[in-house]
């Protein structure tokens, strides 16, 4: 069965886009936006508002990401063994250079960045509103497929609920606990690889 991995905070130790926002974006906007996520604004609206506060040249941002983003233990092994699909609410431009650093090639479904000097803008891969959660979400990219999902955050909720099997940590685990849905907790990706053998 297809293995689907979220990228930030799942394949990586820490959410790289959040790191970038904290370092180079407007912290006040960032904190305010994380507070209203799922309570009035959609994920797309929140991300668009947050990244508009970043005015970095893309190649500088990519260099910074390649230097600072670290992979969760077990990533290389899981990538090689299972050829997972990476499904991210982040951006190709920030994911693929980190994958290239790791010398790993995987299919990535994510959004595109227009890194304008007066503030970054997202170019969404898919803006169709999901019938289940009422906003554009990852589930739409997986329609009609059976899959195992691995994730950690808000953007993973709807796709995780529709999966055959779920591995969760952090906010996604708390969300599934709250809804009394079953999942397997993971810390490293070795945990996921071991459970799948
Ligand atoms: Mg994540
Ligand atoms: Zn949804």
XYZ file of N, CA, C and O and ligand atoms in Angstrom, residues 6-12 15 88 138 150-156 169, ligand 1:
73
model
N 3.849 13.300 5.385
C 3.953 14.749 5.496
C 5.452 15.077 5.510
O 6.276 14.212 5.801
N 5.802 16.304 5.197
C 7.228 16.665 5.152
C 7.695 17.333 6.453
O 8.470 16.784 7.216
N 7.167 18.552 6.702
C 7.671 19.358 7.823
C 7.256 18.773 9.167
O 6.062 18.600 9.435
N 8.233 18.484 10.008
C 7.918 17.947 11.331
C 7.640 16.452 11.322
O 7.397 15.853 12.364
N 7.660 15.855 10.115
C 7.471 14.412 9.971
C 8.753 13.806 9.409
O 9.422 13.029 10.074
N 9.101 14.206 8.175
C 10.399 13.793 7.614
C 11.526 14.601 8.247
O 12.651 14.118 8.364
N 11.227 15.845 8.606
C 12.230 16.707 9.230
C 12.000 16.723 10.747
O 10.882 16.473 11.216
N 9.619 21.759 11.872
C 8.957 22.346 10.717
C 9.823 23.472 10.129
O 10.012 24.514 10.748
N 2.866 17.594 1.005
C 3.132 18.719 1.901
C 2.255 19.923 1.592
O 1.942 20.193 0.435
N -5.151 18.158 2.095
C -4.333 17.103 1.490
C -5.146 15.904 1.014
O -4.693 15.147 0.173
N 1.547 9.214 7.459
C 2.425 9.574 8.575
C 2.477 11.095 8.668
O 2.855 11.765 7.697
N 2.077 11.641 9.836
C 2.060 13.093 9.938
C 2.142 13.599 11.368
O 2.173 12.818 12.324
N 2.190 14.924 11.476
C 2.382 15.525 12.805
C 1.498 16.733 13.090
O 1.481 17.219 14.221
N 0.815 17.268 12.079
C 0.227 18.590 12.343
C -1.179 18.816 11.815
O -1.858 17.894 11.345
N -1.559 20.058 11.881
C -2.904 20.487 11.484
C -3.242 20.069 10.055
O -4.329 19.558 9.792
N -2.295 20.282 9.146
C -2.582 20.032 7.726
C -2.801 18.552 7.429
O -3.264 18.195 6.350
N -2.458 17.689 8.384
C -2.555 16.239 8.163
C -3.871 15.630 8.633
O -4.130 14.451 8.376
N 2.399 11.958 15.480
C 3.114 12.513 16.620
C 2.571 13.928 16.840
O 1.812 14.451 16.040
Mg 3.976 18.640 9.420
